[in-house]
CSV table of C-alpha atoms in Angstrom, one decimal:
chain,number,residue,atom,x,y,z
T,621,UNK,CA,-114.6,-188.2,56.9
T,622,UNK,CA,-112.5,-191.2,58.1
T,623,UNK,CA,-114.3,-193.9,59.9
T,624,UNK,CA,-112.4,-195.5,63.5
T,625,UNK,CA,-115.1,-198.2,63.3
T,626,UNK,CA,-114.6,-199.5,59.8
T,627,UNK,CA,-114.9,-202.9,59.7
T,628,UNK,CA,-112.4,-205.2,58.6
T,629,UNK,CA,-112.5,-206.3,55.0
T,630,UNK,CA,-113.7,-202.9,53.8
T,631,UNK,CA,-111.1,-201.2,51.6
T,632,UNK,CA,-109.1,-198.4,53.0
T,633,UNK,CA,-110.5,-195.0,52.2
T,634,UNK,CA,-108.1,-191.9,53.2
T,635,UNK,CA,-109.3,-189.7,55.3
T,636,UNK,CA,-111.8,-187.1,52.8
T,637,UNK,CA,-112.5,-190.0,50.4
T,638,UNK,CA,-116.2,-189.2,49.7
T,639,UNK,CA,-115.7,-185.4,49.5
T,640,UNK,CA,-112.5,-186.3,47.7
T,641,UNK,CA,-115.0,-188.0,45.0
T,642,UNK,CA,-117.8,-185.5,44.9
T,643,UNK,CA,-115.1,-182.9,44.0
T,644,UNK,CA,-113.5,-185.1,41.7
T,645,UNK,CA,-116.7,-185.7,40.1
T,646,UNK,CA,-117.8,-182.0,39.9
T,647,UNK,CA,-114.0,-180.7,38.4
T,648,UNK,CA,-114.9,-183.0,36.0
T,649,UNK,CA,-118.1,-182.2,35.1
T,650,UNK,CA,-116.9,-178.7,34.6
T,651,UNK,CA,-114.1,-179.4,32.6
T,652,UNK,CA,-116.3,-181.3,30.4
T,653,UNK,CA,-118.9,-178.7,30.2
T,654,UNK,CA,-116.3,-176.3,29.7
T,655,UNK,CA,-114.6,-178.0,26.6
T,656,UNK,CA,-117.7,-178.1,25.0
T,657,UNK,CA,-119.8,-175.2,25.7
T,658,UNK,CA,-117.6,-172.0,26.6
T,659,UNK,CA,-117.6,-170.3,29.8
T,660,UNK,CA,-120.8,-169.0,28.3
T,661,UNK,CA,-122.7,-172.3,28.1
T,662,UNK,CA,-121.6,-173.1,31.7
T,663,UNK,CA,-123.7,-173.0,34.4
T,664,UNK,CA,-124.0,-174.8,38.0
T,665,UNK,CA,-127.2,-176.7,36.9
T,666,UNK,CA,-125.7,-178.5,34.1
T,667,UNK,CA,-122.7,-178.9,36.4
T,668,UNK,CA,-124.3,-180.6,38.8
T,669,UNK,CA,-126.4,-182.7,36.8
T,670,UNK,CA,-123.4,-184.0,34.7
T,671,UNK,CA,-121.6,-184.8,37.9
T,672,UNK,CA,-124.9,-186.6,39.1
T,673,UNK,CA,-123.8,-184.6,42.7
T,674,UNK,CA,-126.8,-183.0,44.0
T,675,UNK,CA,-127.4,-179.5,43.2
T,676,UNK,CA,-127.5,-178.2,46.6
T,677,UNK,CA,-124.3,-179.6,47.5
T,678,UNK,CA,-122.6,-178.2,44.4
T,679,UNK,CA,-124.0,-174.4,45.7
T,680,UNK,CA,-123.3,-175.0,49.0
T,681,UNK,CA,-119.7,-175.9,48.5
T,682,UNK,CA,-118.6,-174.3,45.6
T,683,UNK,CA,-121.2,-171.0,45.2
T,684,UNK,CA,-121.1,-170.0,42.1
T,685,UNK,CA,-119.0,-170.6,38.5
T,686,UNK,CA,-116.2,-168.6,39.4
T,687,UNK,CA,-115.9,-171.0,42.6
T,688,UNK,CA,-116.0,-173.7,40.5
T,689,UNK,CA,-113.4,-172.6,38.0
T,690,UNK,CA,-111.4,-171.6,41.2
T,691,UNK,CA,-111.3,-175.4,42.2
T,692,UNK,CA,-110.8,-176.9,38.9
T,693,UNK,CA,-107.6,-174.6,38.7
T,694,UNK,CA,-106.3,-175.3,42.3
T,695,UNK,CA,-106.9,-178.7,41.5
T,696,UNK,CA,-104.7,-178.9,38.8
T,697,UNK,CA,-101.5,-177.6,41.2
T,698,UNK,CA,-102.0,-181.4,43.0
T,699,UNK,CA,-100.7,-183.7,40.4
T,700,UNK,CA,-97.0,-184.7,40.2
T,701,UNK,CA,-96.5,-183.2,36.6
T,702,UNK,CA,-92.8,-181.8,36.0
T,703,UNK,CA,-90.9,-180.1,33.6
T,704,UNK,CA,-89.6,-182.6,30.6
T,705,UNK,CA,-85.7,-183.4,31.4
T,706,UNK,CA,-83.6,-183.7,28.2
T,707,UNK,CA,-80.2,-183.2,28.8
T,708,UNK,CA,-80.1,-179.8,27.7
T,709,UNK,CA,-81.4,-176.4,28.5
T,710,UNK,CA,-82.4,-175.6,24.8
T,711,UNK,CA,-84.1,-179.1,24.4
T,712,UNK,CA,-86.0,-178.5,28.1
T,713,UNK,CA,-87.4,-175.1,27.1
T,714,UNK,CA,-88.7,-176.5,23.7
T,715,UNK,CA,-89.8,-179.6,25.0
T,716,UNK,CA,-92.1,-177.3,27.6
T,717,UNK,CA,-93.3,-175.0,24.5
T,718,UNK,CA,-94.2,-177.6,22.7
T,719,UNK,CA,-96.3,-179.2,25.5
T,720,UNK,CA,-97.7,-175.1,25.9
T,721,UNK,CA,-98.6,-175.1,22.3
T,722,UNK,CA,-100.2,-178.7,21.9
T,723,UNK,CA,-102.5,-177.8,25.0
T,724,UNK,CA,-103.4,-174.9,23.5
T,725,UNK,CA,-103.9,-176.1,20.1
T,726,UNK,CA,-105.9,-179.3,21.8
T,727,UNK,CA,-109.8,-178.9,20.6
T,728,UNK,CA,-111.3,-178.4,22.5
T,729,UNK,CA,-108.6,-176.6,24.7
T,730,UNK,CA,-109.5,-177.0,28.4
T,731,UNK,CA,-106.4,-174.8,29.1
T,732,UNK,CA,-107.2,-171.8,26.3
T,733,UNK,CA,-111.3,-171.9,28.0
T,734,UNK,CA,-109.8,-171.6,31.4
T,735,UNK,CA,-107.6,-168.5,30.7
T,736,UNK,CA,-110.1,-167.1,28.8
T,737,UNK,CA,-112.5,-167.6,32.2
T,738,UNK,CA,-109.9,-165.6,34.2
T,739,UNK,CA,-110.9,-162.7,32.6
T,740,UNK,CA,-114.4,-163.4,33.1
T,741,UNK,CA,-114.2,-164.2,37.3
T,742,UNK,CA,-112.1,-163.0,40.0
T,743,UNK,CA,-111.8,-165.7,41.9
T,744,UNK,CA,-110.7,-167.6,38.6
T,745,UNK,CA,-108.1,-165.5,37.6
T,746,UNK,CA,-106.6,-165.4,41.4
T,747,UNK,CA,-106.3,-169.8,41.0
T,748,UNK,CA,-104.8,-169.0,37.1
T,749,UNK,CA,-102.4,-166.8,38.7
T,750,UNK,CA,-101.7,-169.3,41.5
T,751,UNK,CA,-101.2,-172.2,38.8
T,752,UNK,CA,-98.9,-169.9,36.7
T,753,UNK,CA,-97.0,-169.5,40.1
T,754,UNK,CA,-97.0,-173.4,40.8
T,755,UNK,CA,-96.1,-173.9,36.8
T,756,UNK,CA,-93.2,-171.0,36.9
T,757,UNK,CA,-91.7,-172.3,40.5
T,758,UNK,CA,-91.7,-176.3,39.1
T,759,UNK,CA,-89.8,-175.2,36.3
T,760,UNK,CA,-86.8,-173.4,38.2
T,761,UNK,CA,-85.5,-176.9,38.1
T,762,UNK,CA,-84.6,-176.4,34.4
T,763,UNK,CA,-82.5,-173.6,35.2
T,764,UNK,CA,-80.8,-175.2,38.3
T,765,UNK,CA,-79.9,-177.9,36.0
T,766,UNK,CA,-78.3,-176.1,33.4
T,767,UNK,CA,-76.2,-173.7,36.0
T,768,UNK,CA,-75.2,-177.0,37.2
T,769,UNK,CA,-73.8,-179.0,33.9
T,770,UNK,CA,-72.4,-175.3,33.1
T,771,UNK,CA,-74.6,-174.2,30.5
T,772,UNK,CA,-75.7,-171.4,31.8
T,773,UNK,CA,-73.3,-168.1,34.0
T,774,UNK,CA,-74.2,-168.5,38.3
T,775,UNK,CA,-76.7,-166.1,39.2
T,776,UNK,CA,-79.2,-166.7,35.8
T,777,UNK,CA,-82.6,-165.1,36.9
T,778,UNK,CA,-84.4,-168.5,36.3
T,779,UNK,CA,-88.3,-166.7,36.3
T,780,UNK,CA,-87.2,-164.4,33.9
T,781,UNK,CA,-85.5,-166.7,31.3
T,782,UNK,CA,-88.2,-168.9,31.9
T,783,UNK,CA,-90.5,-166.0,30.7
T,784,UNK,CA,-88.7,-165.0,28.1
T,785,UNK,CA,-88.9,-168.4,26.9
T,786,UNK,CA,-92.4,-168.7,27.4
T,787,UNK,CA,-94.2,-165.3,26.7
T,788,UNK,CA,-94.2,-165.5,22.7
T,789,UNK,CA,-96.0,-169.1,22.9
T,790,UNK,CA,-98.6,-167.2,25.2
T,791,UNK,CA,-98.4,-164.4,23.4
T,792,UNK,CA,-99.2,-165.5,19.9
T,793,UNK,CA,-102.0,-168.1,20.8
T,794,UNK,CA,-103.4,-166.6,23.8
T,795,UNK,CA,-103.3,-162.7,22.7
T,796,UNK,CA,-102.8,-162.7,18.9
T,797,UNK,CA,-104.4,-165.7,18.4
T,798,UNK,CA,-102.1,-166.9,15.7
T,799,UNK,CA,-102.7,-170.4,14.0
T,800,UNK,CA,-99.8,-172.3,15.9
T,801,UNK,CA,-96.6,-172.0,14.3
T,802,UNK,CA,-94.6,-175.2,14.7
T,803,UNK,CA,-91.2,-174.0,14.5
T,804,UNK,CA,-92.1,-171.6,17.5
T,805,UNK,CA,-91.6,-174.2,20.5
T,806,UNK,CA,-88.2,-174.5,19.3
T,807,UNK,CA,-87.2,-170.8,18.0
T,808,UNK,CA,-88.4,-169.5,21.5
T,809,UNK,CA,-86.1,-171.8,23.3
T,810,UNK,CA,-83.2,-171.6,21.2
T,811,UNK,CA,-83.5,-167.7,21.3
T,812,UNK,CA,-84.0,-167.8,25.2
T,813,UNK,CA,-81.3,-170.0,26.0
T,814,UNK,CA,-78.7,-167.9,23.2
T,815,UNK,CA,-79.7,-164.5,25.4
T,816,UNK,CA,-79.2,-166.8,28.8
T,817,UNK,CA,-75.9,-168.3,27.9
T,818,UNK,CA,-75.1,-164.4,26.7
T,819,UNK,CA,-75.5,-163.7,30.5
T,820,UNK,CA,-78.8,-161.7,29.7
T,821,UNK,CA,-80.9,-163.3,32.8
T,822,UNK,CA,-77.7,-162.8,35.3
T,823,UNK,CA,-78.8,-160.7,38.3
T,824,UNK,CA,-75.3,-160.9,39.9
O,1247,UNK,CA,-122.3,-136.1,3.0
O,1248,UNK,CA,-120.4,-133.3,1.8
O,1249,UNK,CA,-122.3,-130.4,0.0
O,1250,UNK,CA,-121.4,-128.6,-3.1
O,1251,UNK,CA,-124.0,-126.0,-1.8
O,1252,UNK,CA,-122.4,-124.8,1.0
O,1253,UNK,CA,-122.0,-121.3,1.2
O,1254,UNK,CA,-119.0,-119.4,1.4
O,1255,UNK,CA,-118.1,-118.0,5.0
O,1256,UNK,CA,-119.2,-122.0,6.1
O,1257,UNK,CA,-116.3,-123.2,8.2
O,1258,UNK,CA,-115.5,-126.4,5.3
O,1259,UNK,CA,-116.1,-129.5,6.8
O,1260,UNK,CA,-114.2,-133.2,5.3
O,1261,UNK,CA,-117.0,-135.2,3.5
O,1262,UNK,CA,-118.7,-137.6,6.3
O,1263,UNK,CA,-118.4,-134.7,9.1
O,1264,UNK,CA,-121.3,-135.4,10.8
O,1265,UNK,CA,-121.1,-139.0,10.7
O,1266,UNK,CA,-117.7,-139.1,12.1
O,1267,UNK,CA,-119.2,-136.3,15.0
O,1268,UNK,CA,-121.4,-138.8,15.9
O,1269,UNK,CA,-118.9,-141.8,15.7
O,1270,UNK,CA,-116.4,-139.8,18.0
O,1271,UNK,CA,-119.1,-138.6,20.5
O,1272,UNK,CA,-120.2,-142.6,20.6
O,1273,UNK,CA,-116.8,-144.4,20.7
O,1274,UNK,CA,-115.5,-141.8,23.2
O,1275,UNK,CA,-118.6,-142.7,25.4
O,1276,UNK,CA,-117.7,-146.0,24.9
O,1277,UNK,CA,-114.2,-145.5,26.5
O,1278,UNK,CA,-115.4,-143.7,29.1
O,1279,UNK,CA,-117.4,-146.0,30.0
O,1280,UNK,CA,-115.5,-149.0,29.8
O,1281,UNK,CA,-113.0,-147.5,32.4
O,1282,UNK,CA,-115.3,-146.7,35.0
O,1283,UNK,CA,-117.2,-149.7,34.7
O,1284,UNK,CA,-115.3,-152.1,32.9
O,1285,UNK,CA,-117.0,-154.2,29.9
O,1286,UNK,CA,-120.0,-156.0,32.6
O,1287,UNK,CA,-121.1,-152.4,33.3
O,1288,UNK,CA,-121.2,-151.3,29.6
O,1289,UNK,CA,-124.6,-151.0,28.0
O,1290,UNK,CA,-125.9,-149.6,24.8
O,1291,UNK,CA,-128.5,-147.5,26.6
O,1292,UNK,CA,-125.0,-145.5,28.8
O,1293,UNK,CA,-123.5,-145.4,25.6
O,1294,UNK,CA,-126.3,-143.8,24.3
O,1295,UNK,CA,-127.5,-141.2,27.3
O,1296,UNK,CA,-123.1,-140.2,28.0
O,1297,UNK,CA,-122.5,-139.9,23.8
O,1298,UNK,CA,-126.3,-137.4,23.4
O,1299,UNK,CA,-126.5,-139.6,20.8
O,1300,UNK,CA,-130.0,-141.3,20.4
O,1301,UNK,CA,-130.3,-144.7,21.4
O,1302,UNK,CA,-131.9,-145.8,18.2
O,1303,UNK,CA,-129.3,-144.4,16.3
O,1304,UNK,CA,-126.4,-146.1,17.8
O,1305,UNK,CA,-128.3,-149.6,18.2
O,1306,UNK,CA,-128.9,-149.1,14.5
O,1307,UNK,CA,-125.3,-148.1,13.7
O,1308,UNK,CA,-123.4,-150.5,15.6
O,1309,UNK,CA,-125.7,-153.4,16.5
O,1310,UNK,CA,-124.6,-154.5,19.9
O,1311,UNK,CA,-121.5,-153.7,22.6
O,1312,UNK,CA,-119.5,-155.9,20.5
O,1313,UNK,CA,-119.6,-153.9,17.5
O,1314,UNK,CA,-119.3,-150.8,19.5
O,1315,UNK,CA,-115.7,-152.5,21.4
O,1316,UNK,CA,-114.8,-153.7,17.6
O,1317,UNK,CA,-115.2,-150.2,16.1
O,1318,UNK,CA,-113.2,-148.5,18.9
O,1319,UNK,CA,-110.9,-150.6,18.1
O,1320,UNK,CA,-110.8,-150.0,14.4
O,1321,UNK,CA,-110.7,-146.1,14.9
O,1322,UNK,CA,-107.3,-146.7,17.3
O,1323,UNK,CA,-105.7,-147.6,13.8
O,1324,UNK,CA,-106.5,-144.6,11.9
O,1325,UNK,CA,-103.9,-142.4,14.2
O,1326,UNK,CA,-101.1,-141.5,13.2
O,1327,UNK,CA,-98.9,-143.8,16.1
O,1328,UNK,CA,-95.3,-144.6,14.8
O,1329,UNK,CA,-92.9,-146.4,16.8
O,1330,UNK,CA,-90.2,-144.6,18.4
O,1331,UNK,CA,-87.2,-143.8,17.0
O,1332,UNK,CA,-84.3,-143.5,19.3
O,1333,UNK,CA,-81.3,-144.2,17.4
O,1334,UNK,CA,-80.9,-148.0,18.9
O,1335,UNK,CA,-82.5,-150.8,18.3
O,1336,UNK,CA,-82.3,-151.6,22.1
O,1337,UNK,CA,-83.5,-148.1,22.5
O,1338,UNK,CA,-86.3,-148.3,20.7
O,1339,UNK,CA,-87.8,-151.4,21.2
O,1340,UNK,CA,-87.4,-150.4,25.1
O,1341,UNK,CA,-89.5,-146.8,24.6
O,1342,UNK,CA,-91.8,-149.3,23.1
O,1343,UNK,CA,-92.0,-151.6,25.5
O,1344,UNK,CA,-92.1,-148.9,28.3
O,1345,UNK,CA,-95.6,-147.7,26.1
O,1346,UNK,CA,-97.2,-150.6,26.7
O,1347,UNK,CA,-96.5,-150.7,30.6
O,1348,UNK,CA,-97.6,-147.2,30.8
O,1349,UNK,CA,-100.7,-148.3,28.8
O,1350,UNK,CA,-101.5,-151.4,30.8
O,1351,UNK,CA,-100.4,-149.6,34.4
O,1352,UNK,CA,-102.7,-146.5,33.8
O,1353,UNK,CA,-105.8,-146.3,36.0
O,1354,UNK,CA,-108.1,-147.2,34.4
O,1355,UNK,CA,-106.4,-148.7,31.7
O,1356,UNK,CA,-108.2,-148.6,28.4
O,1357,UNK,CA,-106.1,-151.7,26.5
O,1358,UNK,CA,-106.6,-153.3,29.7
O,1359,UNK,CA,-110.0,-153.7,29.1
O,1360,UNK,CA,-110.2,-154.2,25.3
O,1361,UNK,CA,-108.0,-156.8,26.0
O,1362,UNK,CA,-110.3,-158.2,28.8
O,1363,UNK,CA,-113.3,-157.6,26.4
O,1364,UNK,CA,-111.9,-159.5,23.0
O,1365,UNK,CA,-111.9,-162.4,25.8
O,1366,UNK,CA,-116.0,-161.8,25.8
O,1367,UNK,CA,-116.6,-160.5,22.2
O,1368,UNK,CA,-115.8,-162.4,19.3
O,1369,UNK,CA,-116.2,-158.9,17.5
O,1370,UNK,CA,-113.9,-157.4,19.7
O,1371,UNK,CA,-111.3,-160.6,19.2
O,1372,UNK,CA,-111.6,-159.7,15.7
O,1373,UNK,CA,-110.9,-156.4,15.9
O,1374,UNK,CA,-108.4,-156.3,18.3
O,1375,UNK,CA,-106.6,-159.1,16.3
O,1376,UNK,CA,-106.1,-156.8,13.4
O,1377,UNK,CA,-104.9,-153.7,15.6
O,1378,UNK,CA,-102.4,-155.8,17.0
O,1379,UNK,CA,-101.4,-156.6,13.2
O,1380,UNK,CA,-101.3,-152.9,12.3
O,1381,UNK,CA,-99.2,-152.2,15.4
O,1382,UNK,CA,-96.7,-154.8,14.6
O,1383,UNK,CA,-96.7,-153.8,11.0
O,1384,UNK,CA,-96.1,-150.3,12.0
O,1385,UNK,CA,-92.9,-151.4,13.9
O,1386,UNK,CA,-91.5,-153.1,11.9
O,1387,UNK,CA,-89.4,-150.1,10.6
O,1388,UNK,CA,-87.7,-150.3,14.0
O,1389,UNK,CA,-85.9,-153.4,12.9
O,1390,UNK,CA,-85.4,-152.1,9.4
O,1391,UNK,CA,-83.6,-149.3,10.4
O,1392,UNK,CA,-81.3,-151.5,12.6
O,1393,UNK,CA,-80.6,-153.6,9.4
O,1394,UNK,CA,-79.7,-150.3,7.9
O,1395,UNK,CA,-77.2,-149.4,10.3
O,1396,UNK,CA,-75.8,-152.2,10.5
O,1397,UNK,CA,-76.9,-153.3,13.9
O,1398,UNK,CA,-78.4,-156.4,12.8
O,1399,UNK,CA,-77.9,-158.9,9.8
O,1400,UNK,CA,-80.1,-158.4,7.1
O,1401,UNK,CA,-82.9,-161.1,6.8
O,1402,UNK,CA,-83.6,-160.2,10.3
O,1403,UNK,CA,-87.5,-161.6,10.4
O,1404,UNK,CA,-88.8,-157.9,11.9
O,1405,UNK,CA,-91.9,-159.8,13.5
O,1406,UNK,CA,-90.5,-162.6,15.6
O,1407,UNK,CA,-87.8,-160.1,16.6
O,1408,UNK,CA,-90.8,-157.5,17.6
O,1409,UNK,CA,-92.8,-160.3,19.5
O,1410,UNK,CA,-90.3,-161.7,21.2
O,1411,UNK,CA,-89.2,-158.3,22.5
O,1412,UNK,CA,-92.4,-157.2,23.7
O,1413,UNK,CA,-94.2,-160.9,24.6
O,1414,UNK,CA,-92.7,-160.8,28.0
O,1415,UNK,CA,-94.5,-157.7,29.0
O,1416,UNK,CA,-97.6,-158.8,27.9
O,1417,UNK,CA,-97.4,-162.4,29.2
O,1418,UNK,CA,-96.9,-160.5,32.8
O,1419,UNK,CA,-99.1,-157.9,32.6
O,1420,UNK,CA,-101.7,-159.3,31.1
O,1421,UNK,CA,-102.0,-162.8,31.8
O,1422,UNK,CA,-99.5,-163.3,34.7
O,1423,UNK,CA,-101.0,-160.4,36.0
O,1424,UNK,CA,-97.8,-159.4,38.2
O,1425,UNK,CA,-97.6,-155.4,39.2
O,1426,UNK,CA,-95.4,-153.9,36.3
O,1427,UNK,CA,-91.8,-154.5,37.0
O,1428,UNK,CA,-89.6,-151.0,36.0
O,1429,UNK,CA,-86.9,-153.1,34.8
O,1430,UNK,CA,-88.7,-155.5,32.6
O,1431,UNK,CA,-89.7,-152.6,29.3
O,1432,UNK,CA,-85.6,-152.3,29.3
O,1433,UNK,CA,-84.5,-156.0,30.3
O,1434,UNK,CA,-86.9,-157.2,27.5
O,1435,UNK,CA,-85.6,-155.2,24.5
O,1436,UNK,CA,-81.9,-155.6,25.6
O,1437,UNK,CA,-82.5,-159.2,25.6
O,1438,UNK,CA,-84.5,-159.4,22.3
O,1439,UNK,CA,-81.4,-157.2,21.0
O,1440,UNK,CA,-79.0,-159.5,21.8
O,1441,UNK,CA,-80.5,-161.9,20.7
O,1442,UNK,CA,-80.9,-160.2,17.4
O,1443,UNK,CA,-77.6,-159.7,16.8
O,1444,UNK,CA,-76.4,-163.1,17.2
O,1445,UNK,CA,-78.4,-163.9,14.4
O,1446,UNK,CA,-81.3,-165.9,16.0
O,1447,UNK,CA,-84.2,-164.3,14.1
O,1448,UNK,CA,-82.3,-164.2,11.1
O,1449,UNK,CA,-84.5,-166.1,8.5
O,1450,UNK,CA,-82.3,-166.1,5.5
C-alpha cells in the first residue's frame, strides 16, 4: 500500500508496488515452471519457492493452480501489445498469423501450455476466454482500418473475418497439431481478406 | 477365434466375435462414462464394474484410461461415416459443418470430451490426431466432386479448402468456447466456397 509519510529521497513507488512485485514474481515463476514442466509438473510448492514468495502468501492469495493460471492469463490483458500495422489488410492478418504461429511454435510455448491448461481448470479457461476477448476486441482496429482506406465493403463483421482469419492457424497447431506450415500465416490471410473484400463478412 | 467346429444351427459369428463383444461392451462404458463424468471422473475400475467386464481383463487389454480414450477413438474410424452429399459444395461443406455443432452442442458431448482428454493423454492426442486425418481424408471427395462439376478449378488443394471451411467452428467451439452460433455452420462454408472459387486454394 502507498505510504503518506514516505520520506523524501526514497523513490516513488505507485500505490500496490510490493503486491505489484510479489505477483510479478509469482506469474513468473509459473510461467517458468510451466515452460518447462507441463501443467502436470506444476505445483504451488515449486511455485512459490521459484518465486522466493512465501508459500503461505502464494495459497492465501492465489488458492490453488487454476488461480494461478487465472492470474498469469489476466495479466497478460495489461500490456500495451497491438495488432502489427502494415498498410494493408492482407499484410495485417498475416503479420498477426505469423506472430500466432511463432508463439506457438516457440519451445517451449508458454502460449500452447496455457491453452492446453484451460482444459485442465475452470478458472483458467474463463481468463483464456477473457484474453481471446481482449486479443479479438484489439484487433477490430485492423478492420476499421481497412473499411477506412476502402479495402474492405461498410458494415464488414470485423470478429468474424478476424476468425476466419485466424481459426486454421488455431486449428492446425492447437487441434491437429500439425508441424507449422510456413506458407499458412499468409494463405489464411490472403484467403480471409479475398472472402472480406467479396463482401462475405458484411452484416448490412 | 473363429471355429471350424461349430455346429450347424450356431448363429455364425465374424472371426474375433467375442473379442470385439468385449471391446464394444468396454469402449461403450468408456463413453458413458466420460459424459457423465467427464475424463477426471473416469477410472479403469467404472470402466470395468459399468462394461461387466473384469477389471483384470481390461487393465490387461488396454493398460491405462489413455489407451482406453485412444482405442475409442480408433473404433470411431471403423464406421462407415461419409460426408454429405448435397449437390453444392456450399451445401455440403455447410451439412458438415452443421455435424460438428450438433456434435460439440449435444449434452453431454462426446467429442467434446475427447477433445478435452487428447489435451491430458498423449495416447488420446495420438489417437485423435489420426481420426481427424481419416475424417479429413474422408471429405475430401466433397471437393472432388465440386472439381467435377465444375464448381471449382481443378488443382483445388481439398485439405486447406476443408480446414479452412470447418476451422472457424472449431476455433469457437472449442477453444473460444462461445455458445454455438446458428449462422456460423452456413456462414463458414459459404465463405470457404467463395473463396474456393476464386481460386485461393488452388495449388497448381
Amino acid at each position: 500500500m502507498a505510504s503518506s509519510t514516505e520520506q523524501a529521497g526514497t523513490p516513488r513507488r505507485r500505490p500496490g508496488g510490493r503486491t505489484a512485485r510479489v505477483r510479478a514474481q509469482v506469474l513468473d515463476a509459473v510461467l517458468a515452471e510451466l515452460g518447462e514442466h507441463g501443467y502436470d509438473g506444476l505445483t504451488m510448492e515449486a511455485v512459490a519457492a521459484r518465486s522466493g514468495v512465501h508459500r503461505a502468501t502464494v495459497y492465501r492469495r492465489w488458492g490453488d493452480i487454476g488461480g494461478l493460471l487465472a492470474d498469469v492469463l489476466d495479466a497478460a490483458s495489461d500490456d500495451a501489445w497491438q495488432p502489427p500495422d502494415t498498410g494493408s489488410l492482407t499484410g495485417d492478418l498475416a503479420a498477426l498469423n505469423q506472430e500466432i504461429q511463432d508463439a506457438m511454435a516457440a519451445q517451449p510455448s508458454i502460449m500452447a501450455a496455457l491453452i492446453a491448461a484451460s482444459f485442465r481448470s475452470e478458472k483458467a479457461e474463463h481468463a483464456q476466454r477473457r484474453l481471446w476477448d481482449d486479443r479479438y476486441a484489439r484487433c477490430e482496429i485492423v478492420v476499421a482500418r481497412a473499411v477506412e482506406r476502402g479495402d474492405l465493403p461498410p458494415g464488414t463483421d470485423a470478429r468474424r473475418l478476424l476468425i476466419a482469419a485466424t481459426a486454421p492457424l488455431y486449428h492446425q497447431l492447437v487441434l491437429l497439431r500439425t508441424a507449422p506450415d510456413p506458407d499458412l500465416p499468409a494463405h489464411a490471410a490472403r484467403t480471409a481478406a479475398l472472402a472480406a473484400t467479396a463482401g462475405a463478412f458484411t452484416t448490412s
